Tab-separated table of C-alpha atoms in Angstrom:
chain	number	residue	atom	x	y	z
P	1	MET	CA	-23.634	-7.445	-6.763
P	2	LYS	CA	-21.632	-11.095	-5.659
P	3	ARG	CA	-24.338	-12.984	-3.361
P	4	HIS	CA	-23.757	-13.926	0.170
P	5	THR	CA	-22.843	-17.098	-0.682
P	6	GLY	CA	-19.298	-17.724	-0.495
P	7	PRO	CA	-16.697	-15.390	0.798
P	8	TYR	CA	-15.650	-11.887	0.378
P	9	ARG	CA	-11.916	-12.412	-0.227
P	10	ILE	CA	-10.366	-8.875	0.875
P	11	LEU	CA	-6.347	-8.778	-0.013
P	12	SER	CA	-4.823	-5.780	1.555
P	13	LEU	CA	-0.945	-3.960	0.419
P	14	ASP	CA	0.924	-2.079	2.887
P	15	GLY	CA	2.956	1.118	1.573
P	16	GLY	CA	6.838	0.650	1.915
P	17	GLY	CA	8.265	2.435	-1.184
P	18	ILE	CA	10.793	0.025	-3.193
P	19	ARG	CA	9.846	-2.453	-0.809
P	20	GLY	CA	6.875	-2.931	-3.004
P	21	LEU	CA	9.367	-5.553	-4.645
P	22	LEU	CA	9.129	-8.037	-1.775
P	23	THR	CA	5.399	-8.150	-1.424
P	24	ALA	CA	5.538	-8.258	-5.699
P	25	ILE	CA	7.644	-11.667	-5.263
P	26	LEU	CA	5.650	-13.165	-2.225
P	27	LEU	CA	2.635	-12.854	-4.205
P	28	GLU	CA	4.285	-14.314	-7.256
P	29	ARG	CA	5.692	-17.620	-4.668
P	30	LEU	CA	2.177	-17.663	-3.652
P	31	GLU	CA	0.353	-17.976	-7.171
P	32	ALA	CA	2.912	-20.157	-8.310
P	33	ALA	CA	1.831	-22.551	-4.853
P	34	VAL	CA	-1.816	-22.075	-5.205
P	35	PRO	CA	-2.694	-21.044	-8.963
P	36	GLY	CA	-5.828	-18.966	-9.355
P	37	TRP	CA	-5.944	-17.416	-5.638
P	38	LEU	CA	-5.494	-14.033	-6.595
P	39	GLU	CA	-8.110	-14.415	-9.397
P	40	LYS	CA	-10.643	-15.108	-6.711
P	41	VAL	CA	-9.977	-11.412	-4.955
P	42	ASP	CA	-12.927	-9.431	-4.310
P	43	LEU	CA	-11.521	-6.089	-3.142
P	44	LEU	CA	-8.283	-5.195	-3.357
P	45	ALA	CA	-7.221	-2.143	-0.963
P	46	GLY	CA	-3.858	-0.357	-1.103
P	47	THR	CA	-1.082	2.439	0.055
P	48	SER	CA	1.400	4.013	-1.521
P	49	THR	CA	3.419	1.255	-3.184
P	50	GLY	CA	0.800	-1.422	-2.185
P	51	GLY	CA	-1.730	1.263	-3.697
P	52	ILE	CA	0.305	0.422	-6.866
P	53	LEU	CA	0.654	-2.794	-6.402
P	54	ALA	CA	-3.368	-3.401	-6.081
P	55	LEU	CA	-4.277	-1.352	-9.261
P	56	GLY	CA	-1.475	-3.163	-11.273
P	57	LEU	CA	-3.522	-5.984	-10.117
P	58	ALA	CA	-6.832	-5.004	-10.604
P	59	HIS	CA	-6.209	-3.993	-14.085
P	60	GLY	CA	-4.901	-7.631	-14.882
P	61	LEU	CA	-1.221	-7.111	-14.424
P	62	THR	CA	0.572	-10.558	-13.223
P	63	PRO	CA	2.849	-10.202	-9.800
P	64	SER	CA	5.586	-10.866	-12.293
P	65	GLN	CA	4.922	-8.180	-14.420
P	66	ILE	CA	4.989	-5.617	-11.603
P	67	ARG	CA	7.651	-7.271	-10.288
P	68	GLU	CA	9.447	-5.813	-13.371
P	69	LEU	CA	8.292	-1.843	-12.429
P	70	TYR	CA	10.487	-2.624	-9.275
P	71	GLU	CA	13.486	-4.282	-10.777
P	72	LYS	CA	13.966	-2.361	-13.936
P	73	GLN	CA	12.643	1.064	-13.368
P	74	GLY	CA	13.212	1.259	-9.433
P	75	ARG	CA	16.461	3.378	-9.918
P	76	GLU	CA	14.803	5.617	-12.691
P	77	ILE	CA	11.873	6.418	-10.380
P	78	PHE	CA	14.249	7.368	-7.383
P	79	ASP	CA	16.721	9.091	-9.522
P	80	ASP	CA	18.259	11.723	-7.444
P	81	SER	CA	20.466	14.203	-10.061
P	82	TRP	CA	23.120	16.500	-8.785
P	83	LEU	CA	20.735	19.580	-10.281
P	84	ASP	CA	18.105	18.569	-8.587
P	85	ASN	CA	20.207	18.540	-4.710
P	86	VAL	CA	21.781	22.129	-6.033
P	87	ARG	CA	17.785	23.291	-6.389
P	88	ASP	CA	16.852	21.472	-3.394
P	89	VAL	CA	19.969	23.017	-1.033
P	90	GLY	CA	20.979	19.554	-0.490
P	91	ARG	CA	17.779	18.133	0.279
P	92	LEU	CA	17.086	20.796	2.837
P	93	ILE	CA	14.192	21.605	0.753
P	94	GLY	CA	12.170	20.582	-1.637
P	95	ALA	CA	11.358	16.695	-2.666
P	96	ASN	CA	13.934	14.153	-2.668
P	97	TYR	CA	12.854	12.552	-6.363
P	98	SER	CA	11.037	14.384	-9.102
P	99	ASN	CA	7.914	12.040	-9.258
P	100	ARG	CA	8.414	12.666	-13.648
P	101	ASN	CA	9.793	9.465	-14.044
P	102	LEU	CA	7.135	7.188	-11.707
P	103	ALA	CA	4.478	9.387	-13.588
P	104	ARG	CA	5.696	8.059	-17.056
P	105	GLU	CA	6.321	4.729	-15.816
P	106	LEU	CA	2.290	4.650	-14.790
P	107	LYS	CA	0.986	6.686	-17.734
P	108	ARG	CA	2.547	3.502	-19.585
P	109	ARG	CA	1.026	0.311	-17.959
P	110	PHE	CA	-2.358	1.824	-17.158
P	111	GLY	CA	-3.027	4.048	-20.020
P	112	GLU	CA	-6.014	6.249	-19.979
P	113	ALA	CA	-8.301	3.263	-17.793
P	114	ARG	CA	-10.352	5.008	-15.151
P	115	LEU	CA	-10.867	3.532	-11.693
P	116	ALA	CA	-14.527	2.321	-13.629
P	117	ASP	CA	-12.334	0.515	-15.949
P	118	LEU	CA	-10.693	-2.384	-13.288
P	119	LYS	CA	-11.423	-5.767	-13.807
P	120	LYS	CA	-11.269	-5.917	-9.685
P	121	SER	CA	-13.325	-3.592	-6.761
P	122	VAL	CA	-10.164	-1.753	-5.175
P	123	LEU	CA	-10.048	0.971	-2.242
P	124	ILE	CA	-6.540	3.064	-2.069
P	125	SER	CA	-5.703	5.634	0.210
P	126	ALA	CA	-4.185	9.192	0.273
P	127	PHE	CA	-4.312	12.067	2.396
P	128	ASP	CA	-6.474	15.290	1.318
P	129	LEU	CA	-3.897	18.386	2.527
P	130	ASP	CA	-6.873	20.428	1.330
P	131	ASN	CA	-10.653	19.592	0.740
P	132	GLU	CA	-11.367	23.541	-0.678
P	133	LYS	CA	-15.211	23.035	0.566
P	134	PRO	CA	-16.494	26.655	0.132
P	135	ASP	CA	-17.807	26.506	3.660
P	136	PRO	CA	-14.694	27.744	6.201
P	137	ALA	CA	-16.184	25.507	9.042
P	138	GLU	CA	-16.050	22.556	6.446
P	139	ARG	CA	-12.804	22.965	5.360
P	140	SER	CA	-9.886	20.821	6.112
P	141	TRP	CA	-6.866	18.380	5.113
P	142	ALA	CA	-8.557	14.624	5.421
P	143	PRO	CA	-7.376	11.276	4.861
P	144	LYS	CA	-9.426	10.366	1.145
P	145	PHE	CA	-10.070	6.418	0.227
P	146	PHE	CA	-10.536	6.023	-3.837
P	147	HIS	CA	-12.530	3.206	-4.874
P	148	ASN	CA	-14.608	2.103	-7.569
P	149	LEU	CA	-17.690	0.340	-5.749
P	150	PRO	CA	-20.927	1.339	-6.784
P	151	GLY	CA	-22.647	4.223	-5.004
P	152	PRO	CA	-23.061	8.064	-4.910
P	153	ASP	CA	-19.533	8.368	-3.658
P	154	SER	CA	-17.366	5.979	-6.493
P	155	ASP	CA	-14.480	7.740	-7.573
P	156	GLY	CA	-14.267	5.698	-11.103
P	157	ALA	CA	-13.827	8.616	-13.309
P	158	PHE	CA	-10.853	9.361	-12.095
P	159	PRO	CA	-7.695	7.678	-14.090
P	160	VAL	CA	-5.640	4.940	-12.459
P	161	TRP	CA	-2.652	6.223	-13.233
P	162	LYS	CA	-3.091	9.821	-11.149
P	163	VAL	CA	-4.482	7.606	-8.080
P	164	ALA	CA	-1.411	5.902	-8.088
P	165	LEU	CA	0.829	8.769	-8.271
P	166	TYR	CA	-1.585	10.352	-5.092
P	167	THR	CA	-0.974	7.302	-2.845
P	168	SER	CA	2.782	7.433	-3.574
P	169	ALA	CA	3.595	10.460	-3.111
P	170	ALA	CA	5.272	10.035	0.076
P	171	PRO	CA	6.681	13.518	2.005
P	172	THR	CA	9.933	14.236	1.699
P	173	TYR	CA	10.299	11.696	-1.407
P	174	PHE	CA	7.763	13.024	-3.807
P	175	PRO	CA	6.141	16.422	-4.081
P	176	SER	CA	2.295	16.541	-3.261
P	177	VAL	CA	-0.069	15.803	-6.860
P	178	ASP	CA	-3.088	17.387	-6.661
P	179	GLY	CA	-3.137	18.177	-3.454
P	180	TYR	CA	-2.345	14.745	-2.558
P	181	ILE	CA	0.461	13.093	-0.560
P	182	ASP	CA	1.271	9.258	0.286
P	183	GLY	CA	-2.105	7.896	2.184
P	184	GLY	CA	0.806	6.429	4.431
P	185	VAL	CA	0.236	8.978	6.798
P	186	ALA	CA	-3.347	7.590	7.554
P	187	ALA	CA	-3.304	4.094	6.705
P	188	ASN	CA	0.066	2.737	5.400
P	189	ASN	CA	-1.610	-0.894	6.133
P	190	PRO	CA	-5.054	-0.445	5.092
P	191	ALA	CA	-6.485	-3.217	6.036
P	192	MET	CA	-8.915	-1.978	8.453
P	193	ALA	CA	-10.014	0.527	5.815
P	194	ALA	CA	-10.984	-2.211	3.704
P	195	LEU	CA	-13.163	-4.222	6.718
P	196	ALA	CA	-14.520	-0.757	7.273
P	197	GLN	CA	-15.457	-0.323	3.604
P	198	THR	CA	-17.705	-3.545	3.557
P	199	ARG	CA	-20.128	-2.328	6.140
P	200	ASP	CA	-20.784	1.281	4.390
P	201	ARG	CA	-24.378	0.475	2.795
P	202	ARG	CA	-23.879	3.191	0.078
P	203	SER	CA	-21.600	0.572	-1.448
P	204	PHE	CA	-22.909	-2.555	-0.026
P	205	PRO	CA	-26.487	-2.319	0.391
P	206	ARG	CA	-26.929	-5.533	1.862
P	207	PRO	CA	-23.251	-5.502	4.082
P	208	TRP	CA	-21.495	-8.809	4.063
P	209	PRO	CA	-21.965	-10.518	6.884
P	210	ILE	CA	-18.552	-10.371	8.994
P	211	GLU	CA	-18.331	-14.225	9.059
P	212	LYS	CA	-18.365	-14.170	5.567
P	213	LEU	CA	-15.432	-11.939	5.164
P	214	VAL	CA	-11.591	-13.279	4.933
P	215	LEU	CA	-8.855	-10.799	4.529
P	216	LEU	CA	-5.385	-11.297	3.331
P	217	SER	CA	-3.055	-8.465	4.743
P	218	VAL	CA	0.744	-8.509	3.353
P	219	GLY	CA	3.524	-6.169	4.422
P	220	THR	CA	6.551	-4.651	3.064
P	221	GLY	CA	8.468	-6.318	6.007
P	222	ARG	CA	9.601	-5.154	9.114
P	223	LEU	CA	12.978	-3.834	10.203
P	224	LEU	CA	13.972	-4.349	13.666
P	225	MET	CA	14.180	-1.228	14.808
P	226	ARG	CA	14.519	0.384	18.324
P	227	ILE	CA	15.476	3.586	20.015
P	228	GLU	CA	17.581	3.417	23.160
P	229	GLY	CA	17.322	5.386	25.962
P	230	ARG	CA	14.611	5.649	28.823
P	231	ASN	CA	14.535	9.279	29.152
P	232	LEU	CA	15.097	11.049	25.582
P	233	ASP	CA	14.964	14.875	26.143
P	234	TRP	CA	14.431	15.544	22.329
P	235	GLY	CA	12.920	17.971	20.464
P	236	TYR	CA	12.000	18.939	17.003
P	237	ALA	CA	15.609	18.230	15.160
P	238	GLN	CA	15.584	14.841	17.101
P	239	TRP	CA	12.030	13.527	16.825
P	240	ALA	CA	11.870	14.563	12.974
P	241	ARG	CA	13.099	11.617	11.155
P	242	PRO	CA	12.509	8.650	13.293
P	243	LEU	CA	9.118	9.883	14.009
P	244	ILE	CA	7.942	9.242	10.186
P	245	ASP	CA	8.611	5.721	10.506
P	246	ILE	CA	7.444	5.765	14.118
P	247	LEU	CA	3.911	6.726	12.846
P	248	GLY	CA	3.918	4.466	9.741
P	249	GLU	CA	4.837	0.765	11.934
P	250	GLY	CA	2.279	1.948	14.535
P	251	LEU	CA	-0.465	2.508	12.174
P	252	THR	CA	0.775	-0.716	10.458
P	253	GLY	CA	-0.027	-2.282	14.016
P	254	VAL	CA	-3.167	-0.524	15.346
P	255	ALA	CA	-4.488	-1.926	12.000
P	256	ASP	CA	-3.306	-5.630	12.378
P	257	TYR	CA	-4.602	-5.757	15.908
P	258	GLN	CA	-7.836	-4.313	14.766
P	259	CYS	CA	-8.193	-6.780	11.695
P	260	ARG	CA	-7.291	-9.448	14.434
P	261	GLN	CA	-9.362	-9.169	16.813
P	262	ILE	CA	-12.784	-8.649	14.662
P	263	LEU	CA	-12.203	-11.818	12.478
P	264	ASP	CA	-10.026	-14.035	14.368
P	265	LYS	CA	-8.932	-16.863	11.723
P	266	ARG	CA	-10.527	-15.380	9.195
P	267	TYR	CA	-7.763	-12.740	8.966
P	268	HIS	CA	-3.616	-13.357	8.458
P	269	ARG	CA	-1.279	-10.889	8.390
P	270	LEU	CA	1.716	-11.637	5.825
P	271	ALA	CA	4.719	-9.224	6.974
P	272	PRO	CA	8.409	-10.898	7.035
P	273	VAL	CA	10.484	-9.578	9.627
P	274	PHE	CA	14.077	-8.465	7.960
P	275	PRO	CA	17.399	-10.136	9.682
P	276	PRO	CA	18.592	-7.825	12.447
P	277	GLY	CA	20.667	-4.626	11.317
P	278	ARG	CA	19.517	-4.901	7.644
P	279	ARG	CA	18.156	-1.689	6.678
P	280	PHE	CA	15.783	-1.392	3.456
P	281	PRO	CA	14.937	2.346	3.319
P	282	LEU	CA	11.811	3.140	0.643
P	283	ASP	CA	14.212	4.168	-1.570
P	284	GLY	CA	16.641	1.707	-0.845
P	285	VAL	CA	17.218	0.745	-5.052
P	286	LYS	CA	20.756	-0.139	-4.738
P	287	GLN	CA	19.488	-3.099	-1.686
P	288	ILE	CA	17.035	-4.622	-4.838
P	289	PRO	CA	19.247	-7.615	-5.380
P	290	ALA	CA	19.450	-8.555	-1.396
P	291	LEU	CA	16.213	-7.557	-1.094
P	292	VAL	CA	15.217	-10.542	-3.944
P	293	LYS	CA	17.308	-12.694	-2.177
P	294	PHE	CA	15.396	-12.103	1.203
P	295	ALA	CA	11.898	-12.557	-0.751
P	296	LYS	CA	12.763	-15.874	-2.368
P	297	VAL	CA	13.589	-17.578	0.887
P	298	VAL	CA	10.679	-16.357	3.059
P	299	ASP	CA	8.894	-18.879	4.888
P	300	LEU	CA	5.591	-18.975	3.443
P	301	LYS	CA	3.600	-22.433	4.147
P	302	PRO	CA	1.781	-20.685	7.112
P	303	THR	CA	0.115	-18.372	4.684
P	304	LEU	CA	-0.345	-20.981	2.038
P	305	ASP	CA	-1.917	-23.361	4.961
P	306	TRP	CA	-4.584	-20.641	5.770
P	307	LEU	CA	-5.544	-19.901	2.310
P	308	LEU	CA	-6.307	-23.361	1.363
P	309	ARG	CA	-8.244	-23.337	4.476
P	310	GLN	CA	-10.181	-20.534	4.104
P	311	TRP	CA	-9.654	-18.127	0.982
P	312	LYS	CA	-11.755	-21.188	-0.949
């Protein structure tokens, strides 16, 4: 294990479906401006699309290579055929998309690699719908954080492509996989989970001092959303869809607040705000060109200044 001589650098990547393309381009631009900063990462944390990015970087892929997955295969991954819609009764039942194309692409990129084979430490969030404990008093659903850090609870034996599929199995968008769904239901922003993991003595017998930790958290773009009305008398039907977005945004904001309070200047959040009225849904593959255009003009100066000060 690395000695406590310099900072322990954590890169945390949010979930957000096709908007992971924004993250890939931002990382690509940051690497071009500060060559080598990505190589210094000690722990990569990711959720959903951010989990795929984190696993790709830990596997040795460049941001440009991962960007290709979104730009060239995005439409195939979010391919909603008319036959599938018939089976799903027009999306009333069944996931919107099959995960076959995504699984194929993940297998192609990661092959037979397991978490233990990765070049970097990772923490990838998912949600276990049934832990299948033999004791009924312990059987329940619960968040699951896959990692390849040392210790008795390491998940190093898991195939990388499978963990990538687990973390990105977003409810209503893709089917569950082996009993797991998208980690975004528990930690769409996994920054605080990564920070907590550094306190686990099973992985870190000598936990890193808080003052040695630095954390860069990258979001997939913030939508300016709101619900108008002061006193809403809504039921299941009205709350069902917006509640998914509210919970995702709320969990993201909580983690940002917690990390900022604990790490202060050693924490930085890069979360570009989309223009008013613009919508980039998780499966919005038709807006890939607009997403690329937006990513290329995001002001990175505050993040670059922070990297040069803290990421030493």
